[in-house]
CSV table of N, CA and C in Angstrom, one decimal:
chain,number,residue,atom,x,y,z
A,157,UNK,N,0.9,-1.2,0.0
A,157,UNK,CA,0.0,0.0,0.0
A,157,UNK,C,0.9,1.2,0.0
A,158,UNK,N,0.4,2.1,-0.7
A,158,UNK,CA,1.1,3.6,-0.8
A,158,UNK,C,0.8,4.1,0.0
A,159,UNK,N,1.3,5.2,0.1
A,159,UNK,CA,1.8,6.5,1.4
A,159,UNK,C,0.2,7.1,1.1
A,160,UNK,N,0.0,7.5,-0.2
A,160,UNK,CA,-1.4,8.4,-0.1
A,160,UNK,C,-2.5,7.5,0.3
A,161,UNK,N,-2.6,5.7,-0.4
A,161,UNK,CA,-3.9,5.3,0.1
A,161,UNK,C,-3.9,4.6,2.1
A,162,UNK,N,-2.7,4.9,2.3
A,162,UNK,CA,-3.0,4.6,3.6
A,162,UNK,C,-2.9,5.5,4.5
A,163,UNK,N,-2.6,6.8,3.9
A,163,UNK,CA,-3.2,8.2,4.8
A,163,UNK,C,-4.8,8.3,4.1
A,164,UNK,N,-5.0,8.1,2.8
A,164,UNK,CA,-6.5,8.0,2.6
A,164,UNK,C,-7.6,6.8,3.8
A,165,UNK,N,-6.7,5.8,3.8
A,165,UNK,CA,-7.3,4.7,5.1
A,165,UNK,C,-7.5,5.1,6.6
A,166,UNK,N,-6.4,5.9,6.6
A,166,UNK,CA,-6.2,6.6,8.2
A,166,UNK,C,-7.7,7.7,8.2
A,167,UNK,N,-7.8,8.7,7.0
A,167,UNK,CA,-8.5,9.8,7.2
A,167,UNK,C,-10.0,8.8,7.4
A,168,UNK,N,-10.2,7.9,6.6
A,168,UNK,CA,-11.6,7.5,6.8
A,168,UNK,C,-12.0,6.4,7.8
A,169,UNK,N,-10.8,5.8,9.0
A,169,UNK,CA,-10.7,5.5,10.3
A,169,UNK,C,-11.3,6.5,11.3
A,170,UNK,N,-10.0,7.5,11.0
A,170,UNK,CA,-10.5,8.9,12.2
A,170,UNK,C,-12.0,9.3,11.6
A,171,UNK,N,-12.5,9.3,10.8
A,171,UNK,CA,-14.1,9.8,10.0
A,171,UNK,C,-15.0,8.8,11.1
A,172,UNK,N,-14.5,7.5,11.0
A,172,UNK,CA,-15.4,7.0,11.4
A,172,UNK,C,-15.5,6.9,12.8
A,173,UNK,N,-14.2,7.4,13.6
A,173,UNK,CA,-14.0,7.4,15.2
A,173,UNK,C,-15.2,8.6,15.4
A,174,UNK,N,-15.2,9.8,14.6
A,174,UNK,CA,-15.6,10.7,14.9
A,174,UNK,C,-17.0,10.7,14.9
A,175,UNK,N,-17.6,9.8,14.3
A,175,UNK,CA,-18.8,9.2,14.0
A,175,UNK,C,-19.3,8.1,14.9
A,176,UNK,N,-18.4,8.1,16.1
A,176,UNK,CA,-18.4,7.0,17.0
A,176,UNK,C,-18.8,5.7,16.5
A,177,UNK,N,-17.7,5.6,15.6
A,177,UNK,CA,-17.7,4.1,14.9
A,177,UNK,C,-16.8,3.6,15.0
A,178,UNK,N,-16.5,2.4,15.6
A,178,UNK,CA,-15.2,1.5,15.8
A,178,UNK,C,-14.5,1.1,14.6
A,179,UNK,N,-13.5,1.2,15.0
A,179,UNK,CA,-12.6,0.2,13.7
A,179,UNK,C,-11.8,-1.1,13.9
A,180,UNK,N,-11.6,-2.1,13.6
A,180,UNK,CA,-10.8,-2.9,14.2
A,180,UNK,C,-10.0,-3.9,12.9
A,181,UNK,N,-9.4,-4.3,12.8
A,181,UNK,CA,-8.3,-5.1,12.0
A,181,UNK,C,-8.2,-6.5,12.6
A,182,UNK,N,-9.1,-7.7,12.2
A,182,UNK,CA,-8.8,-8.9,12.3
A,182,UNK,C,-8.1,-10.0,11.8
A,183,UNK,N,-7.5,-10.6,11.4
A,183,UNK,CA,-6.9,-12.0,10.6
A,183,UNK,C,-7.8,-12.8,10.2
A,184,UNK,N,-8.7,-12.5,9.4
A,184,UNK,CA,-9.6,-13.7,8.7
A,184,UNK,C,-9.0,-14.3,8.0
A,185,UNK,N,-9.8,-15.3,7.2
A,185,UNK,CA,-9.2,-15.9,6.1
A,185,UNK,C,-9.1,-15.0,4.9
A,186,UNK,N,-8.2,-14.9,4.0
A,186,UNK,CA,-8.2,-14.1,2.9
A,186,UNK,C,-8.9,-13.7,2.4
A,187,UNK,N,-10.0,-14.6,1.8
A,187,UNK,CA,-10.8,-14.4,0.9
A,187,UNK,C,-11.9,-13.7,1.2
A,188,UNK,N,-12.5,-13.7,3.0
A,188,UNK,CA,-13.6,-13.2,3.7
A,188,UNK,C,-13.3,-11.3,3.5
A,189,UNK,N,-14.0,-10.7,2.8
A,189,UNK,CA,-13.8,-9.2,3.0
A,189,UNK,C,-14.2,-8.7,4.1
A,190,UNK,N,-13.9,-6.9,4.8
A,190,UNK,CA,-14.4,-6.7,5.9
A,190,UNK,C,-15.6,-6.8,5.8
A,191,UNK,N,-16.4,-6.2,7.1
A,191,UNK,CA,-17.4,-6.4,7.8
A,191,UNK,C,-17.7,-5.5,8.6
A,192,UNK,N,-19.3,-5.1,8.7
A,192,UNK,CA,-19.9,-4.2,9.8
A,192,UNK,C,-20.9,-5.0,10.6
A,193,UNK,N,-20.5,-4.6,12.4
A,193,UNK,CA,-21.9,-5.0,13.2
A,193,UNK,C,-22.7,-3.5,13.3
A,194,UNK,N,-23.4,-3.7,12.6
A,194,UNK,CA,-24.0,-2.1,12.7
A,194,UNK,C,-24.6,-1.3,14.5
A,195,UNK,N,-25.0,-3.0,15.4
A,195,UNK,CA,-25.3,-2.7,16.6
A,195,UNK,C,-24.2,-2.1,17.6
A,196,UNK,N,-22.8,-2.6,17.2
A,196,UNK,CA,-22.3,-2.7,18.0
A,196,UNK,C,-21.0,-1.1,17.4
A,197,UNK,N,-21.7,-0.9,16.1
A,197,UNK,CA,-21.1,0.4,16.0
A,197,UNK,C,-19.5,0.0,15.3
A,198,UNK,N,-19.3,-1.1,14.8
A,198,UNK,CA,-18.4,-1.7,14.5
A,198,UNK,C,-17.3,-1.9,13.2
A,199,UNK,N,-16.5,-1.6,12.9
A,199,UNK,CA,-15.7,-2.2,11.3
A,199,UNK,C,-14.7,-3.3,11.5
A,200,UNK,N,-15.0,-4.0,10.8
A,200,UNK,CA,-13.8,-4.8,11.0
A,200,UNK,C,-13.3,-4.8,9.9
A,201,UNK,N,-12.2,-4.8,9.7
A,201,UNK,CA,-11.3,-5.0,8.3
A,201,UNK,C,-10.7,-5.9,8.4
A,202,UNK,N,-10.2,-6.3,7.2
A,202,UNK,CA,-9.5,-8.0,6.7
A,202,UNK,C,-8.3,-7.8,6.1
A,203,UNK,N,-7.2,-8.3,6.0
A,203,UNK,CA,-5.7,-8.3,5.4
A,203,UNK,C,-6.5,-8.9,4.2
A,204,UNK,N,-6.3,-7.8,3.0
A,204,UNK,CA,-6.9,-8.1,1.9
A,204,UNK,C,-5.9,-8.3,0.6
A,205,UNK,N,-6.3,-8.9,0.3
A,205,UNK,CA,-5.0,-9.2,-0.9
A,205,UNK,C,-4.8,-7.8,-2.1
A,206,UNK,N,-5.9,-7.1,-2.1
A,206,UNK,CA,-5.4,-5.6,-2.8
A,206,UNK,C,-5.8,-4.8,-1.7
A,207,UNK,N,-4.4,-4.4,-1.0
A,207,UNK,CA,-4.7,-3.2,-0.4
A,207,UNK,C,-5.4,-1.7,-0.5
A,208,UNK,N,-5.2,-1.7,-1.9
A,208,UNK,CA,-5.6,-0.1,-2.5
A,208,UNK,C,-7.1,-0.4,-2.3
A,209,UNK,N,-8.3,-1.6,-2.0
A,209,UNK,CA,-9.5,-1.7,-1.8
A,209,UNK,C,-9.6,-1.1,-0.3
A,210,UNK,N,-9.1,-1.0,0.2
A,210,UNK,CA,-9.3,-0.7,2.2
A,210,UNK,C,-10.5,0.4,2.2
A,211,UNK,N,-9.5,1.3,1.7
A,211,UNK,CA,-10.6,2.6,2.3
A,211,UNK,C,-11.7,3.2,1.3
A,212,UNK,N,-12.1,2.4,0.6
A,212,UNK,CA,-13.5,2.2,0.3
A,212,UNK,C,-14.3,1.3,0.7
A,213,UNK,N,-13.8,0.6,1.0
A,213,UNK,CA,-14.4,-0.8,2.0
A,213,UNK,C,-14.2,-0.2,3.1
A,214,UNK,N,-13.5,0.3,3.7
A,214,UNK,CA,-13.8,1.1,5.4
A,214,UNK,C,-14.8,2.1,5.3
A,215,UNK,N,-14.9,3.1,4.0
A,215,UNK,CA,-15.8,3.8,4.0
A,215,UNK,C,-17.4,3.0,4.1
A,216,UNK,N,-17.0,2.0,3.0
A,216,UNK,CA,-18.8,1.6,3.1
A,216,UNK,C,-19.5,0.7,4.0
A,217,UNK,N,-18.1,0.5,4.5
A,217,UNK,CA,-19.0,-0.2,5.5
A,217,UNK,C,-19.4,1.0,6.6
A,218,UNK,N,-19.0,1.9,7.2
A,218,UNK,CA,-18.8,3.0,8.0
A,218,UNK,C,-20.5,3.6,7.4
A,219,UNK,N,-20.2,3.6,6.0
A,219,UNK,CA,-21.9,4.2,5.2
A,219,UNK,C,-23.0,3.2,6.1
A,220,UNK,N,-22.5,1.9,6.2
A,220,UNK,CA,-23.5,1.1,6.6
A,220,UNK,C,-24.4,2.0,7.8
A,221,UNK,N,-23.6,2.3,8.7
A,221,UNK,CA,-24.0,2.2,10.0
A,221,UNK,C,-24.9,3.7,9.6
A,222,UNK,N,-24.3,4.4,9.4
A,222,UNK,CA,-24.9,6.4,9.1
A,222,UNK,C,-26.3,6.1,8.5
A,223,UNK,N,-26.2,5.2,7.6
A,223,UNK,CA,-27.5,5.1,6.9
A,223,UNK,C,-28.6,4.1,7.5
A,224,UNK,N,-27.9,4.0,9.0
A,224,UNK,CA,-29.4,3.3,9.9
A,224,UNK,C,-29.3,1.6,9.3
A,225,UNK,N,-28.5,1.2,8.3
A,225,UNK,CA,-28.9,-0.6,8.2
A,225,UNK,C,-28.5,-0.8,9.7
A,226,UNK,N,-29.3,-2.6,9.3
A,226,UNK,CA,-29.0,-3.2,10.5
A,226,UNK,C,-28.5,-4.5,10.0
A,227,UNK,N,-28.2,-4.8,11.1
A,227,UNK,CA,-27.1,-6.2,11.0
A,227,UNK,C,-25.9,-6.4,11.0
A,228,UNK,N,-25.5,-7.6,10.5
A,228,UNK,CA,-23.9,-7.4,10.4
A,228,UNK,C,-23.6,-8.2,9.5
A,229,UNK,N,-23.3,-7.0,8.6
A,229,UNK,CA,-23.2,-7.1,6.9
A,229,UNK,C,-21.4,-7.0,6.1
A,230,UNK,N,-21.4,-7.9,5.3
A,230,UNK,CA,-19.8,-8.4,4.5
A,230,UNK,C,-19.8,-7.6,3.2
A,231,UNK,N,-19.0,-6.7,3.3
A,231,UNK,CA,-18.3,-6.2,2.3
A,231,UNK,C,-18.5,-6.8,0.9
A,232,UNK,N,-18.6,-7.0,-0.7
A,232,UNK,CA,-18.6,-7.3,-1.9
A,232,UNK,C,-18.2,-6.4,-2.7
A,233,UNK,N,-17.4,-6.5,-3.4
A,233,UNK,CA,-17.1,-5.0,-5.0
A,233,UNK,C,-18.1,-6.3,-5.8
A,234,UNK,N,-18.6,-7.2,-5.9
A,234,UNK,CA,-19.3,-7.7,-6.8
A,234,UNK,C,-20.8,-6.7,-6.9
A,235,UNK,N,-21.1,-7.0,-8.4
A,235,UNK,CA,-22.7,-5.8,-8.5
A,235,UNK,C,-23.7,-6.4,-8.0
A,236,UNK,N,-24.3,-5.3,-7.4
A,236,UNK,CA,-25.8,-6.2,-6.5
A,236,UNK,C,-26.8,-5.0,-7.1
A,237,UNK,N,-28.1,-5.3,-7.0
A,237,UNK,CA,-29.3,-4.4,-6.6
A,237,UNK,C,-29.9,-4.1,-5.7
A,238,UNK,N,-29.4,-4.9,-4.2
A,238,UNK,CA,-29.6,-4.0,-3.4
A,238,UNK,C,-29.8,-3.1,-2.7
A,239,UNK,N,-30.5,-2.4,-2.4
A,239,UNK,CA,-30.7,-0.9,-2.2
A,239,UNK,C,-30.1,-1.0,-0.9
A,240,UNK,N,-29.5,-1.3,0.0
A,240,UNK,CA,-28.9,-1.6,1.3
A,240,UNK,C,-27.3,-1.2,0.5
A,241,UNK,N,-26.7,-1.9,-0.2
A,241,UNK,CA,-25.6,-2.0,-0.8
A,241,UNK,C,-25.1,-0.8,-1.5
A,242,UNK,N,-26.5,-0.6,-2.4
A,242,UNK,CA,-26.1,0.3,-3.2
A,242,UNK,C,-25.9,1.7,-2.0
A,243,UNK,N,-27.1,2.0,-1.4
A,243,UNK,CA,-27.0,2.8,-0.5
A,243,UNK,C,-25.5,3.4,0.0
A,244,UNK,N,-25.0,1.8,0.7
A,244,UNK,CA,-23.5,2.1,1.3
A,244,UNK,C,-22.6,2.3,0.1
A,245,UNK,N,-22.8,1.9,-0.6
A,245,UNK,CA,-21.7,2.4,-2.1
A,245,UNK,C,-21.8,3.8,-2.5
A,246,UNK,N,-23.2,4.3,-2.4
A,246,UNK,CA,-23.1,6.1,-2.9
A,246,UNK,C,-22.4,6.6,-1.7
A,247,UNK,N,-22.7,6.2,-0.4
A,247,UNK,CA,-22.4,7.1,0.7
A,247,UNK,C,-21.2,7.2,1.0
A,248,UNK,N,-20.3,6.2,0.6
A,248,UNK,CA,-19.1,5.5,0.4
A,248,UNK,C,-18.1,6.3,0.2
A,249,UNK,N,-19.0,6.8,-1.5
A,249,UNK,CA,-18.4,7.4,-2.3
A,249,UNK,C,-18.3,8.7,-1.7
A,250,UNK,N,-19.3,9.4,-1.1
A,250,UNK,CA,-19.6,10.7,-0.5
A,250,UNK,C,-18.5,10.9,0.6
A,251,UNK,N,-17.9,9.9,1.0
A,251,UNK,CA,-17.0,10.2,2.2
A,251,UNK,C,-15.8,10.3,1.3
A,252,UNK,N,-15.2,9.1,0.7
A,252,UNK,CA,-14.2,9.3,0.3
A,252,UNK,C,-13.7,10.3,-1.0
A,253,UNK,N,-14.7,10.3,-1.9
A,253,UNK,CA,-14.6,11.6,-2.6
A,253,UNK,C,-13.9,13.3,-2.2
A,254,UNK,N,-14.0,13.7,-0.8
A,254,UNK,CA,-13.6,14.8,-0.3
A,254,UNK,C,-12.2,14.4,0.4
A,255,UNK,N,-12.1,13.3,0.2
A,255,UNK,CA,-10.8,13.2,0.6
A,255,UNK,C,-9.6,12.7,-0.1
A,256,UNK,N,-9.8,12.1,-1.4
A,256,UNK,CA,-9.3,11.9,-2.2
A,256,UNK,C,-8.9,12.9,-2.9
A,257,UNK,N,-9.8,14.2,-3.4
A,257,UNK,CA,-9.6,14.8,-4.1
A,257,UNK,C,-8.8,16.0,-3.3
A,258,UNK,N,-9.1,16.4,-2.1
A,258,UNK,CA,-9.0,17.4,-1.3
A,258,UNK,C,-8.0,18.1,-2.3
A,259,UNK,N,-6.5,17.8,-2.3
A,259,UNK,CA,-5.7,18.7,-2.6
A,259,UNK,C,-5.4,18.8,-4.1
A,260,UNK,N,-6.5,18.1,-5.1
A,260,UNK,CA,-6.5,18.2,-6.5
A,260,UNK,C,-7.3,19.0,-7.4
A,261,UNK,N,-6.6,20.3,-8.0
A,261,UNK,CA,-7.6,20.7,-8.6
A,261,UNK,C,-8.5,20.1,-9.3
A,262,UNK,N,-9.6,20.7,-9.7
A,262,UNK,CA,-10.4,20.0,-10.8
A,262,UNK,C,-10.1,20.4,-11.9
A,263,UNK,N,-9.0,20.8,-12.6
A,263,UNK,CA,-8.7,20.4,-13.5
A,263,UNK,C,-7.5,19.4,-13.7
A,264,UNK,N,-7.2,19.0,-13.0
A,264,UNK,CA,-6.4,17.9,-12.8
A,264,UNK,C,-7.1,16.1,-11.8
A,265,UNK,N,-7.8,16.1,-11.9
A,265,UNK,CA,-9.1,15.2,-11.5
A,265,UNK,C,-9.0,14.4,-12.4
A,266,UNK,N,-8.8,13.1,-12.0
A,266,UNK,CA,-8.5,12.3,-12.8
A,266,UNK,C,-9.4,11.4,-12.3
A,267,UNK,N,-11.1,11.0,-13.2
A,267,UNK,CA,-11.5,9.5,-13.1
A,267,UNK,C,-10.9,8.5,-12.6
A,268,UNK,N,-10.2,8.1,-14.0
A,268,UNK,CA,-9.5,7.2,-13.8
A,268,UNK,C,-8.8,7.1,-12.7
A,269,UNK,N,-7.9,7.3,-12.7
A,269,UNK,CA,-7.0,7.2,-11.9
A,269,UNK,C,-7.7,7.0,-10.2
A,270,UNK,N,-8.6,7.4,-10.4
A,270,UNK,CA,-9.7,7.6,-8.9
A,270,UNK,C,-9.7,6.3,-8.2
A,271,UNK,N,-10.2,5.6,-9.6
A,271,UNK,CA,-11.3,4.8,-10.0
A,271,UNK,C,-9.9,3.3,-9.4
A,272,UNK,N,-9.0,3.4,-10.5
A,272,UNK,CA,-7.8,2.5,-10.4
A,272,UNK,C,-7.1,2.7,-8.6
A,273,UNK,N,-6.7,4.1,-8.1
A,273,UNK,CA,-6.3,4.1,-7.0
A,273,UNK,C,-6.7,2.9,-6.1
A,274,UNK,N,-8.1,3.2,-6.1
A,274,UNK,CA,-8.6,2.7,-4.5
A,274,UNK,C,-9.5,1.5,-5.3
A,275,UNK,N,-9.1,1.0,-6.7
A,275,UNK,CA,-9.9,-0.3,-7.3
A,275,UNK,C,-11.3,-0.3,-6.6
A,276,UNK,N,-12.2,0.7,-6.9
A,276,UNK,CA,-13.6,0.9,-7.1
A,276,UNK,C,-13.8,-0.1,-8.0
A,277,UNK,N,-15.0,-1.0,-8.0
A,277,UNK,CA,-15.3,-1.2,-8.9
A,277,UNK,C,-16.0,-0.2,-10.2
A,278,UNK,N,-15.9,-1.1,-11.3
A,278,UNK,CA,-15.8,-0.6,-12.7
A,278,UNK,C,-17.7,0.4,-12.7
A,279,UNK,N,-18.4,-0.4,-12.5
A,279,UNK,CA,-19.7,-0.5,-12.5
A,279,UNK,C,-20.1,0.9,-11.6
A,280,UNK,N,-19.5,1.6,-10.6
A,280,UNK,CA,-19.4,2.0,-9.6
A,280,UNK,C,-19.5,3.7,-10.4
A,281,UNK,N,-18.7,3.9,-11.9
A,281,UNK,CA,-17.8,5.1,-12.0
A,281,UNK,C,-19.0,5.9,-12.7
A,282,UNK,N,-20.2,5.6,-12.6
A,282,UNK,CA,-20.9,7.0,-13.7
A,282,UNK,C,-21.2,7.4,-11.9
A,283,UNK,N,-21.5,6.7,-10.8
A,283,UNK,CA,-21.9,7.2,-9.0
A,283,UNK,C,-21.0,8.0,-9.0
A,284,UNK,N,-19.8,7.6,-9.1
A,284,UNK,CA,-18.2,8.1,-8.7
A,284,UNK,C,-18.0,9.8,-9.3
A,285,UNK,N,-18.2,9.9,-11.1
A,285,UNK,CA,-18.2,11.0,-11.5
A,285,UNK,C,-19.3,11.7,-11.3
A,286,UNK,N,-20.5,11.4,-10.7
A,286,UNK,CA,-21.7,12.6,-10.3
A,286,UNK,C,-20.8,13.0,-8.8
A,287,UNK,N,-20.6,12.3,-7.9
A,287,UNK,CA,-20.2,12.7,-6.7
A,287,UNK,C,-19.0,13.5,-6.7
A,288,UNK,N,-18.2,13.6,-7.9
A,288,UNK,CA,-16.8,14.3,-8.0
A,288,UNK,C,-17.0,15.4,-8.4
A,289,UNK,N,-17.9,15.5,-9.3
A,289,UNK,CA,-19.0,16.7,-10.1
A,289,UNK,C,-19.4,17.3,-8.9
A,290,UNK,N,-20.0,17.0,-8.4
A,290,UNK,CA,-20.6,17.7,-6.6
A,290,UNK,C,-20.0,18.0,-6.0
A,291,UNK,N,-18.5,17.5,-6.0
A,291,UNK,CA,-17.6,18.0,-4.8
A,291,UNK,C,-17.1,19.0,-5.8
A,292,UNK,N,-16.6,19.1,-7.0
A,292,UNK,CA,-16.1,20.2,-7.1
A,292,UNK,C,-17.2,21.4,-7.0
A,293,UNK,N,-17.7,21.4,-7.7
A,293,UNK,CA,-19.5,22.4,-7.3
A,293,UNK,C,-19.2,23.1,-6.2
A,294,UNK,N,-19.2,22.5,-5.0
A,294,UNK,CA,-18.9,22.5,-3.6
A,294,UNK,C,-17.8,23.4,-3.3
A,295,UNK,N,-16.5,23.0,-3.7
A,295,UNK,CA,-15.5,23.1,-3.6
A,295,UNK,C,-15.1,24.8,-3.2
């Protein structure tokens, strides 16, 4: 993991401390991605075999809890229609978005590269460019 996506990992840890959301780092089996106990206020993260996935998976799971689900729900980049899922994938996006870009103009904003950094899935990028569109708006 690089120096930016694991200060991008750190910023959306402390997001979620501040949100009085736990974080915690277990040894599963590889293949098992993280996980939210939404009751217990919880993230658990997994030693994942592509690191650059973390802090979109810390973010959405973290989306989990903000947006009121319940249970205790496992991470997928696989496409669902879920509205639970999708839910935590926009919001996901909403967190990490302001912090990825923070110190990049927008004219130097790079999709791609967004997209490849933190291996969003593919499916994910017309969500990805309305939310980057809004942050610069914002900006």
């Amino acid at each position: 993991m690089n120096d930016h996506i694991e200060d991008l990992l750190n910023q959306v840890i402390d997001y979620a401390w501040d949100h009085n959301i736990g974080c915690s780092t277990i040894p599963l089996h590889e293949d098992q991605g993280p996980l939210v106990d939404t009751e217990a206020r919880l993230i658990i993260l997994n030693k994942w075999p592509n690191a650059n996935e973390l802090p979109f998976q810390a973010a959405h799971e973290c989306a989990h809890i903000l947006n009121g689900d319940n249970g205790k729900l496992r991470y997928t980049n696989q496409y669902t229609k879920s509205r639970t899922e999708n839910g935590a994938n926009q919001r996901a996006l909403s967190i990490i978005v302001p912090m990825y870009f923070a110190d990049i103009p927008e004219e130097s904003a790079n999709i791609d590269q967004f997209m490849n950094d933190l291996a969003i899935p593919q499916w994910l990028e017309d969500s990805a460019v309305q939310c980057i569109e809004r942050f610069y708006e914002n900006y």
